[in-house]
Coordinates of C-alpha atoms and ligand atoms in Angstrom, one line a residue:
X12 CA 37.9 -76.9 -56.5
X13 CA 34.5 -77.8 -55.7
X14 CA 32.5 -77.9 -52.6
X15 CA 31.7 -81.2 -52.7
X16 CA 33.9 -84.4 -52.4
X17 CA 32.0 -86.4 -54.9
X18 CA 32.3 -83.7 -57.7
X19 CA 34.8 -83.6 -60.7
X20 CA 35.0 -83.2 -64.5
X21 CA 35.4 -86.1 -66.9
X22 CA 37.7 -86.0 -70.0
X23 CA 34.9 -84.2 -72.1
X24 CA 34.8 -81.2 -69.4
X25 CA 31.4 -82.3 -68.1
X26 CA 30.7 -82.2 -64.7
X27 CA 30.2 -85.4 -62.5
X28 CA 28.9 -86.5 -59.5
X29 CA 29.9 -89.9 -57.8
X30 CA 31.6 -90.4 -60.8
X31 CA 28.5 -90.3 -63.2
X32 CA 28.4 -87.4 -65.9
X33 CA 25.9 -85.1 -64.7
X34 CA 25.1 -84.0 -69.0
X35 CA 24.0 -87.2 -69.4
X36 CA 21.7 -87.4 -66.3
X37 CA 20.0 -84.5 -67.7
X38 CA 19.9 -85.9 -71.0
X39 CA 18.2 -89.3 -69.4
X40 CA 15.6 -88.1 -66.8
X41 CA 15.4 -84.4 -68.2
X42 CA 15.5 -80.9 -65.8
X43 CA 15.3 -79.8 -62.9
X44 CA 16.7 -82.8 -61.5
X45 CA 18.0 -83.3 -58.2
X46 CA 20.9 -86.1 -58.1
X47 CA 22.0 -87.7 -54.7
X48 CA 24.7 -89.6 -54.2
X49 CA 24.3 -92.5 -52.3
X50 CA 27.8 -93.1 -51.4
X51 CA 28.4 -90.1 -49.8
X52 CA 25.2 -90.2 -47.9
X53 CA 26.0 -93.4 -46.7
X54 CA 30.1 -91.9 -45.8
X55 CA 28.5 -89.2 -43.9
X56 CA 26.4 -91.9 -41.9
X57 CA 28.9 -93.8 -40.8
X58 CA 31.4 -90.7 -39.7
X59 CA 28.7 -90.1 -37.3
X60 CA 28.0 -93.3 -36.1
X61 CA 31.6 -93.7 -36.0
X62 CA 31.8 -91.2 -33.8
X63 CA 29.6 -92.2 -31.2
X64 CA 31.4 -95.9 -31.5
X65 CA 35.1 -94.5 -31.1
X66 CA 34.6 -91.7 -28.6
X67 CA 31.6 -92.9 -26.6
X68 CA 31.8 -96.6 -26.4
X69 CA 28.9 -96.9 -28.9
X70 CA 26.8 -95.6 -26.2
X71 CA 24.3 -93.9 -28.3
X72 CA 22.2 -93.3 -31.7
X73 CA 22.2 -90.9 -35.0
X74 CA 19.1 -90.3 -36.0
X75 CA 18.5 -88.5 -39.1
X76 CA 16.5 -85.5 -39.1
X77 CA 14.5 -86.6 -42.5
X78 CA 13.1 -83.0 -42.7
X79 CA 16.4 -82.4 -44.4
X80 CA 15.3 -84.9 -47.1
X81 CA 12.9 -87.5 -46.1
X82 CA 11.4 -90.3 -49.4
X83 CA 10.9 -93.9 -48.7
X84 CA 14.5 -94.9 -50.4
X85 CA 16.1 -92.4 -48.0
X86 CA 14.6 -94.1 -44.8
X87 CA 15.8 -97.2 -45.9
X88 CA 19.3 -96.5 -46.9
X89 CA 19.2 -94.9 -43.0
X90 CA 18.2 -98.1 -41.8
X91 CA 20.6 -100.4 -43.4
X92 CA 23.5 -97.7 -42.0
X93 CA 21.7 -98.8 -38.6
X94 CA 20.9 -95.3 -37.8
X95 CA 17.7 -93.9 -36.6
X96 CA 15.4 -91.2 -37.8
X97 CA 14.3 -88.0 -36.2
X98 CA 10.3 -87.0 -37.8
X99 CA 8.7 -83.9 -37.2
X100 CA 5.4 -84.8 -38.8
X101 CA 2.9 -87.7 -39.2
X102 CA 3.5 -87.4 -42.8
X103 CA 7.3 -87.9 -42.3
X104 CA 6.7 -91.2 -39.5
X105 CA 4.0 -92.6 -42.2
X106 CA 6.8 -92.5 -45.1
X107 CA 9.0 -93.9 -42.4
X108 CA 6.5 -96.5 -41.4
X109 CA 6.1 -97.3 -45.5
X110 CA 9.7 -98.0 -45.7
X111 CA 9.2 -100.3 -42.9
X112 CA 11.7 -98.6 -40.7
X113 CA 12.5 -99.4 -36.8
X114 CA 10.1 -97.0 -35.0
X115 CA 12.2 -97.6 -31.6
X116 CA 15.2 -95.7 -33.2
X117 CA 12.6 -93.0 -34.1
X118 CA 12.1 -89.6 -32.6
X119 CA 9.2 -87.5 -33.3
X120 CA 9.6 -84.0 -33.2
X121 CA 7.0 -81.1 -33.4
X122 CA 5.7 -77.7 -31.4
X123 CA 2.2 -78.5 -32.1
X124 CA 1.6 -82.1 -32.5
X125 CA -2.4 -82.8 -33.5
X126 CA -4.0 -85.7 -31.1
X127 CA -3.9 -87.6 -34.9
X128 CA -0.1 -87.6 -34.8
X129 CA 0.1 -88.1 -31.1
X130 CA -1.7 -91.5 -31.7
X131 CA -0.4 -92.4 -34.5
X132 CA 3.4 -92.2 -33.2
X133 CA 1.5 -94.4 -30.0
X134 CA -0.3 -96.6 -31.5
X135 CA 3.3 -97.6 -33.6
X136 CA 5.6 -97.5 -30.6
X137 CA 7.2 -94.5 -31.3
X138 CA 10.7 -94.7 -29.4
X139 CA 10.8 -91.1 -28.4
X140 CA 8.4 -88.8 -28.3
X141 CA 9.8 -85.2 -27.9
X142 CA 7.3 -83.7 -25.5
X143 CA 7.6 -79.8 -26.4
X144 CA 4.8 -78.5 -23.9
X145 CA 2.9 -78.9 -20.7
X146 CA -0.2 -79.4 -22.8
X147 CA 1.1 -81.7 -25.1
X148 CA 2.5 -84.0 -22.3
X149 CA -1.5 -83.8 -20.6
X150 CA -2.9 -85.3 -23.6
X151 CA 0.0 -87.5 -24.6
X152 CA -1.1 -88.8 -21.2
X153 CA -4.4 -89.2 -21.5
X154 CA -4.1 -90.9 -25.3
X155 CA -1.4 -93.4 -23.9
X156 CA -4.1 -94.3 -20.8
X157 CA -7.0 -94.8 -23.1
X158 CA -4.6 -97.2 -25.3
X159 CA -3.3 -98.6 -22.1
X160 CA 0.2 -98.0 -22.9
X161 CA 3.3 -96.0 -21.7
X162 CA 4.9 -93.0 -23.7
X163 CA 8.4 -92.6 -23.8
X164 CA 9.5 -89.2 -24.2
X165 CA 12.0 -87.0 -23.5
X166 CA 11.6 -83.1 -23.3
X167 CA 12.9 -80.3 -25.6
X168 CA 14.6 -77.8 -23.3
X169 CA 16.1 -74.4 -24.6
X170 CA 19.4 -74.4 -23.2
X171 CA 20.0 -71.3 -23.5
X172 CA 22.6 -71.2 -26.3
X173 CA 22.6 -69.4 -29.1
X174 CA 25.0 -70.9 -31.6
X175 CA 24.2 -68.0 -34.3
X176 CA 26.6 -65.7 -33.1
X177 CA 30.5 -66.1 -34.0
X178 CA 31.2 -66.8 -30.0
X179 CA 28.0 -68.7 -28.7
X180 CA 26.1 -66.2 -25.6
X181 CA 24.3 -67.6 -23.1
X182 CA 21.0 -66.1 -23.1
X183 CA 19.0 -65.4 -19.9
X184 CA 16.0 -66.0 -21.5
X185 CA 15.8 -67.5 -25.0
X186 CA 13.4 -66.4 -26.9
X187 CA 11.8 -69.7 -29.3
X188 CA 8.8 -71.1 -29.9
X189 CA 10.4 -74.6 -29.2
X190 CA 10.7 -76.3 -25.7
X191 CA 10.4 -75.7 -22.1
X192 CA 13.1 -73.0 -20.7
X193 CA 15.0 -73.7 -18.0
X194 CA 15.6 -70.5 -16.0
X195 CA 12.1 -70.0 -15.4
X196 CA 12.0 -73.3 -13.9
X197 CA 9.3 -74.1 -16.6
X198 CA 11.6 -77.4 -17.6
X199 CA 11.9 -78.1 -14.0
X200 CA 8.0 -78.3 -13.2
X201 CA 7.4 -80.4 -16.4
X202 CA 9.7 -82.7 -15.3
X203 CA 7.9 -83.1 -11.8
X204 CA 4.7 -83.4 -13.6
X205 CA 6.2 -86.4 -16.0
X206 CA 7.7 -88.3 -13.3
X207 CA 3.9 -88.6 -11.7
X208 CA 2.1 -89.1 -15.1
X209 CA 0.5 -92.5 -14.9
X210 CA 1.4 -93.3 -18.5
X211 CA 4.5 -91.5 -19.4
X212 CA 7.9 -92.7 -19.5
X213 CA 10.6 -89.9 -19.3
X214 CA 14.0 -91.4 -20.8
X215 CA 15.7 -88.2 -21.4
X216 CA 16.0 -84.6 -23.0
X217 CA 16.5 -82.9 -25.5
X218 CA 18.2 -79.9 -27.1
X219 CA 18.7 -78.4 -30.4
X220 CA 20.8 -75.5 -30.4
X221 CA 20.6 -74.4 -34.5
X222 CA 21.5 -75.3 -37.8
X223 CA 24.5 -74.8 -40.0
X224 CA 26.6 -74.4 -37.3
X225 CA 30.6 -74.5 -37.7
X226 CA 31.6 -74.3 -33.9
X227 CA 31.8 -77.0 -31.9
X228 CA 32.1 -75.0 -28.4
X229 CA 28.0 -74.4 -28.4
X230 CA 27.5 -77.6 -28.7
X231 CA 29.9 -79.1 -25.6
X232 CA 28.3 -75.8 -23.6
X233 CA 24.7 -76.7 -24.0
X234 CA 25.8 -80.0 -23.2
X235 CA 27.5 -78.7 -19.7
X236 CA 23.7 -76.8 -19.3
X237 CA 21.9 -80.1 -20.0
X238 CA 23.8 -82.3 -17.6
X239 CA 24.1 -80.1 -14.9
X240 CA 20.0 -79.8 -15.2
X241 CA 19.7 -83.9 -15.2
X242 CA 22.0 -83.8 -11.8
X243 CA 19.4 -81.1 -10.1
X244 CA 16.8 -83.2 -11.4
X245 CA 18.7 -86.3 -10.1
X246 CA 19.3 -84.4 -6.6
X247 CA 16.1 -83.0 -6.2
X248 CA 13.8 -85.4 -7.5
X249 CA 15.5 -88.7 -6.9
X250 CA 15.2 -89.4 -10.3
X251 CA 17.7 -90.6 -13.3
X252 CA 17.3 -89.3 -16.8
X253 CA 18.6 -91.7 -19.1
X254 CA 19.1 -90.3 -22.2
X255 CA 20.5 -86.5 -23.6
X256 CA 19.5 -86.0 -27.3
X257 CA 21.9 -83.0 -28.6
X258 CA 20.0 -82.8 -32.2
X259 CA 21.6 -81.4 -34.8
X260 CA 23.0 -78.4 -36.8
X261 CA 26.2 -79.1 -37.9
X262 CA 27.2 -77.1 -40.5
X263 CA 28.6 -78.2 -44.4
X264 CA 29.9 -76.1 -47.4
X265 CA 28.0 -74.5 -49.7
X266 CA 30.5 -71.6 -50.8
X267 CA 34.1 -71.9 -50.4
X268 CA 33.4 -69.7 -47.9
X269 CA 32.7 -72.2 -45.6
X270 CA 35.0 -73.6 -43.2
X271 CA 33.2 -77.2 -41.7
X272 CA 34.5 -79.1 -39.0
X273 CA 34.8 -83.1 -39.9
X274 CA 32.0 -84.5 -38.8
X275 CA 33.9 -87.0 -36.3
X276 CA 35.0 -83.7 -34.1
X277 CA 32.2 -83.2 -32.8
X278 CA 31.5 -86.2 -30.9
X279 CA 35.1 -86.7 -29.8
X280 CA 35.0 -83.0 -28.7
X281 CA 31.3 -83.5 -26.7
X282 CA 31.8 -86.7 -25.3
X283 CA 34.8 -85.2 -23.4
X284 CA 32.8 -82.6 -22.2
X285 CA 30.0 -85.4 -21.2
X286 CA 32.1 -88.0 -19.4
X287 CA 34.0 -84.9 -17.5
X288 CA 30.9 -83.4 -16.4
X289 CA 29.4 -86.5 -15.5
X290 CA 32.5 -87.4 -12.9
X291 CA 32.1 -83.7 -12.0
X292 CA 28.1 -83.9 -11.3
X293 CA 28.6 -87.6 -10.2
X294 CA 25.6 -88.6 -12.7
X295 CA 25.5 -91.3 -15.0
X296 CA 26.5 -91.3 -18.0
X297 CA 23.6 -91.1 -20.4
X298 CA 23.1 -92.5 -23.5
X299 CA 23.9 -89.9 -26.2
X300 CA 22.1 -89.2 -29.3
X301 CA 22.5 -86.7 -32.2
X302 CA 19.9 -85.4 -35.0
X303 CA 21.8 -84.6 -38.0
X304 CA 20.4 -83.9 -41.0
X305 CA 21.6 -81.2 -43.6
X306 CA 25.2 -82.8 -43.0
X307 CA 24.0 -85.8 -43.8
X308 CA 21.6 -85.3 -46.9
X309 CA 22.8 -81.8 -47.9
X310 CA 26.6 -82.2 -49.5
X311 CA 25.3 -85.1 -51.3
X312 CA 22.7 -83.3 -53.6
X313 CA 23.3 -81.1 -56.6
X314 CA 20.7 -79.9 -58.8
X315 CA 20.4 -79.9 -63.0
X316 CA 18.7 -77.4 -64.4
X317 CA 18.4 -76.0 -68.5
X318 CA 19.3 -72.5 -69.2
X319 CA 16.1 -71.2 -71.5
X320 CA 17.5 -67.7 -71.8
X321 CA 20.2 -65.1 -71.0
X322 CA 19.6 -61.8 -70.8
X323 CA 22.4 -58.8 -70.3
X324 CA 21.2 -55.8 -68.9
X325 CA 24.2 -53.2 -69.5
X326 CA 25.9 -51.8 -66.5
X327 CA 23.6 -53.7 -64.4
X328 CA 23.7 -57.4 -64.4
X329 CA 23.2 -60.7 -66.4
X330 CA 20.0 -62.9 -65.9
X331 CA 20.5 -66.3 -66.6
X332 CA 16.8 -68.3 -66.6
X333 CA 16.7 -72.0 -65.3
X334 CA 13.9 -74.1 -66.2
X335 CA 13.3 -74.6 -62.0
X336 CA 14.5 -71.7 -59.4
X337 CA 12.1 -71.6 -56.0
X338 CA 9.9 -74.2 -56.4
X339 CA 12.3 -76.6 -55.9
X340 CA 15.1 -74.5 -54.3
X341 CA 13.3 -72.1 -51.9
X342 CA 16.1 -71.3 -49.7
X343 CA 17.4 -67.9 -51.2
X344 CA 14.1 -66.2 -51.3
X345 CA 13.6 -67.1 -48.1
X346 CA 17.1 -66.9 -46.4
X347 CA 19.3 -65.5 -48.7
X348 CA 21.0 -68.9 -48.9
X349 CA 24.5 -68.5 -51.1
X350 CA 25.2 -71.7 -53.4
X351 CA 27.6 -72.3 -55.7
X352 CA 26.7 -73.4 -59.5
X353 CA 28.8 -74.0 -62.7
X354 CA 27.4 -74.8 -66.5
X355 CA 28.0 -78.9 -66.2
X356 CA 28.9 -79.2 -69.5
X357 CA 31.2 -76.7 -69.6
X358 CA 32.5 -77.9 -65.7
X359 CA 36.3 -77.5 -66.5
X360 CA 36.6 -73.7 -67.9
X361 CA 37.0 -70.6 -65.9
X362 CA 34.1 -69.8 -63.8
X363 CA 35.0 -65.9 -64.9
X364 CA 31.3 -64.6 -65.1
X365 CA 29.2 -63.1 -62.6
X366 CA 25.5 -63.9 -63.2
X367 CA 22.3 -64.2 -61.2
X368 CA 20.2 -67.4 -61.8
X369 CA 17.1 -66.7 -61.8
X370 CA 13.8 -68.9 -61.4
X371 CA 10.9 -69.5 -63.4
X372 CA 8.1 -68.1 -61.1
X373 CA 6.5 -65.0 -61.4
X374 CA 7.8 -63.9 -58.9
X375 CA 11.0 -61.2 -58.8
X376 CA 12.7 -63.1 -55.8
X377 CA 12.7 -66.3 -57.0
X378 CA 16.5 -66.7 -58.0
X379 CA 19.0 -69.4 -57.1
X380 CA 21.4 -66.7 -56.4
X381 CA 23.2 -63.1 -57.2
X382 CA 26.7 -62.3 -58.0
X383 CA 27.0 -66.1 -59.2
X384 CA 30.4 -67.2 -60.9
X385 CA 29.8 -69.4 -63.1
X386 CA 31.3 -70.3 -66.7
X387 CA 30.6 -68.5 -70.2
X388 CA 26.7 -69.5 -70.1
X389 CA 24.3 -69.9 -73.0
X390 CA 20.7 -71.2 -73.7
X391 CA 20.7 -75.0 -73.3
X392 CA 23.8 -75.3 -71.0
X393 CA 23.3 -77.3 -67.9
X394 CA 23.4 -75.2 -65.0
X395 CA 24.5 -77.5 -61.8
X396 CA 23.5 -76.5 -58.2
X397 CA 25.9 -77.5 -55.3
X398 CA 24.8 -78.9 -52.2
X399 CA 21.5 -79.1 -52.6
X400 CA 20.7 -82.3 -50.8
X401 CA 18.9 -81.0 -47.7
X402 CA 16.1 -78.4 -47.6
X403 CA 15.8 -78.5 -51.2
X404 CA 13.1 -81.5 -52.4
X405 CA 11.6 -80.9 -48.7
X406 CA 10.9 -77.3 -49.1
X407 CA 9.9 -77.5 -52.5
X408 CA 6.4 -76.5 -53.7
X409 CA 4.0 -76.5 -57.0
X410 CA 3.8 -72.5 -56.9
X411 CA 2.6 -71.8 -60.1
X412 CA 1.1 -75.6 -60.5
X413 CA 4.7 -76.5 -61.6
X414 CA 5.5 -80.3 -61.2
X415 CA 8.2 -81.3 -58.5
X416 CA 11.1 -82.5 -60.5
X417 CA 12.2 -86.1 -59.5
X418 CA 15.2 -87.4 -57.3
X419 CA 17.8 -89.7 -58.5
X420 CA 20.0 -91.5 -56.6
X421 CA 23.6 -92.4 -58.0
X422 CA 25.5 -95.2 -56.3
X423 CA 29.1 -96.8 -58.0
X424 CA 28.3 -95.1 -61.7
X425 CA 24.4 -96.0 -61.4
X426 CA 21.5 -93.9 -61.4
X427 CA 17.9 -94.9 -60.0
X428 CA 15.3 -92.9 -59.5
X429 CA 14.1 -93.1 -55.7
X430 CA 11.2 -90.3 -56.4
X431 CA 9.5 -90.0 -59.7
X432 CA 8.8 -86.6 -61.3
X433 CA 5.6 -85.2 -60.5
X434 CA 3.0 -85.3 -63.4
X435 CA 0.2 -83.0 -64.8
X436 CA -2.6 -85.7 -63.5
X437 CA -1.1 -85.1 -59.6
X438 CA -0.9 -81.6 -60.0
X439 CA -4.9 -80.9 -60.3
X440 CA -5.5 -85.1 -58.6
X441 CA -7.3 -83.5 -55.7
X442 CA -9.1 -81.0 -57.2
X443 CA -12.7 -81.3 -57.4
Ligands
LLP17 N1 16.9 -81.8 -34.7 C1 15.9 -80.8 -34.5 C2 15.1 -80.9 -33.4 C3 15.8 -79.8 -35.5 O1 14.9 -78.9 -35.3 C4 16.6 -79.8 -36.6 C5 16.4 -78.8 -37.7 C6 17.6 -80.8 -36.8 C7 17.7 -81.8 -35.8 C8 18.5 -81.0 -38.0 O2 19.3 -79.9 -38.1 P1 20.5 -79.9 -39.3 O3 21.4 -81.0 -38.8 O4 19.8 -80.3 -40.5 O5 21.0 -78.5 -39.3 N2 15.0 -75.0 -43.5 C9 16.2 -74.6 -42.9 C10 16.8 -75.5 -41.8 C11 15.8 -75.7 -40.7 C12 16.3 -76.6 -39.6 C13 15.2 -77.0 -38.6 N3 15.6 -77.9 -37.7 C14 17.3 -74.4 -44.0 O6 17.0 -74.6 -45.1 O7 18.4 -74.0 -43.7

């Protein structure tokens, strides 16, 4: 009935998540307010990690890709999973570093690192740098001389497979502003040149072939692509990568449209694929590891908002107005992202309207969706947004100098909050 496990309706028809009623969360810490639920982050951890201890001997690591949701409570609750985190910014490895997590089970991500993040993520013993560029891997170099240190890194390499079509093509040349491609013999050259760098490390590579991705078959062929590069590099450079970092991308449900794989497939499937063509190639087998993050964060998170006002617009549609919209959820303006939503306090009746939410921005785009079902709606209902848990509170904005609503964890019928509401004072704190 819903797309989320943790979802249901309580005996007075009020929706609730992880078993808390979603009315009353509103009531307590007011709208828009996201709600994660702890349990399920924590179930979706451990099928991964799982995963990697059942089909590949435990030979490997899950590191979260906190872009999907990254706040101090987050990266800790990864850390007492035992599961690493993947950080594309300095400002995501210093809220890492605040929540006093592991930085060998971190790896840091980026197109365009600054020298600033680059010695940052050195000067803390970064486990994995993901080198994304020739450039970046000459002054990586140069910073881990002057600190007398080694960098370990592994490279991001396009394999070549693009997951976003409904059967995966292998591209001859992939167009992305991410990596090194391989059949220019681009990744091959880097390579060379990070074997002879004085102060690099190379433990492995890396690929990331997409996001919300429901097949598993792109993922076991750009594994085939990446092993069969690590024996060339193995044959022709007498030299043995360690480590094959798949990322992430694995897709949840938003719409009951959605048809996800269980999270524990994947790994069975790839490490198939990995031990075969490992005997095939006569390469070791490397140690695996795997970035997700929407899957993770995303079916965890809904969203609370008020309904202000509703306005019919004969033969044309109904608008119904939240009190948040693309501030906090920017992901249909900018993708036309479908969610579902029903009125929470109203969670067990027919959804057997069609409405389109709309945001409180001046701005025309900024809805939650169009063509919405959703329950007989009216001002001061309790609109609840699905699967909001990743890309949502990370993407959001103060467009409009509107405060960021807060994030509340729920965890066996308690709520906490992990990230407080954002207040008039931090909205103008660092103007002059
Ligand atoms: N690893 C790397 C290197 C990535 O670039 C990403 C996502 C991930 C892992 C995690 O992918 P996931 O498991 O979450 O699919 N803002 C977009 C999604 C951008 C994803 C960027 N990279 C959205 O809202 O759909």
């Amino acid at each position: 009935m819903f797309v989320s496990e943790n979802l249901s309706v309580n005996e007075k028809g009020h929706l609730t998540a992880g078993g808390v009623d979603t009315v009353e969360l509103a009531k307590q810490y007011g709208t828009p307010l996201y709600v994660m639920d702890e349990n399920l982050i924590r179930k979706h951890c451990a099928s991964f990690k799982n995963s990697i201890d059942k089909y590949y001997d435990g030979k490997g690591l899950v590191c979260y890709a906190s872009k999907a949701f990254c706040c101090k409570e987050m990266c800790r609750v990864m850390m007492s999973e035992g599961i690493g985190l993947d950080v594309v910014s300095i400002g995501e490895l210093y809220t890492a570093k605040c929540a006093g997590a592991d930085f060998e089970k971190i790896c840091f991500h980026g197109n365009n690192k600054t020298d600033e993040e680059l010695e940052f993520a050195v000067e803390n013993n970064v486990g994995r740098i993901i080198v994304d560029n020739i450039f970046e891997l000459e002054r990586l170099n140069s910073i881990a001389e002057k600190k007398n240190v080694t960098a370990n890194i592994m490279f991001r390499i396009k394999p070549g497979v693009d997951a976003h079509t409904h059967n995966f093509i292998r591209t001859g040349q992939i167009d992305s502003k991410f990596g090194f491609a391989l059949e220019t013999g681009e990744a091959f050259e880097a390579v060379k040149e990070a074997v002879s760098c004085s102060h690099i490390h190379l433990k492995g590579l890396h690929c990331h072939i997409g996001s919300q991705i429901f097949d598993i078959a792109p993922f076991e062929e750009a594994a085939r692509v990446m092993l069969e590069f690590i024996a060339k590099i193995k044959k022709e450079l007498d030299f043995e990568v360690d480590e094959l970092n798949l990322g992430g991308g694995f897709g949840i449900m938003y719409t009951e449209d959605n048809d996800p794989v269980p999270y524990e497939n994947y790994m069975e499937k790839v490490s198939e694929v990995v031990k075969s063509c490992c005997n095939q190639l006569n390469i070791k087998q490397p140690f695996i590891l795997i970035e997700p993050g929407r899957s993770i964060a995303g079916p965890a998170g809904i969203t609370l908002y008020t309904v202000g006002g509703v306005k019919h617009i004969p033969d044309i549609r109904t608008y119904v107005s939240i009190d948040g919209g693309m501030i906090d959820n920017p992901r249909y303006i900018l993708y036309q992202s479908e969610y579902e939503a029903l009125v929470a306090n109203r969670a067990g009746e027919p959804r057997d309207t069609k409405v389109t939410i709309a945001g409180k921005c001046c701005e025309s785009g900024d809805l939650i969706g169009e063509g919405m079902k959703l329950q007989k709606v009216e001002p001061g209902d309790v609109i609840a947004v699905c699967a909001t848990g990743a890309y949502n509170y990370s993407m959001a904005s103060n467009y409009n100098r509107i405060p960021r609503p807060p994030v509340v964890f729920i965890k066996d019928g308690q709520s906490r909050v992990v990230v407080k509401r954002e207040t008039l004072e931090e909205i103008v704190a660092n103007d002059i």
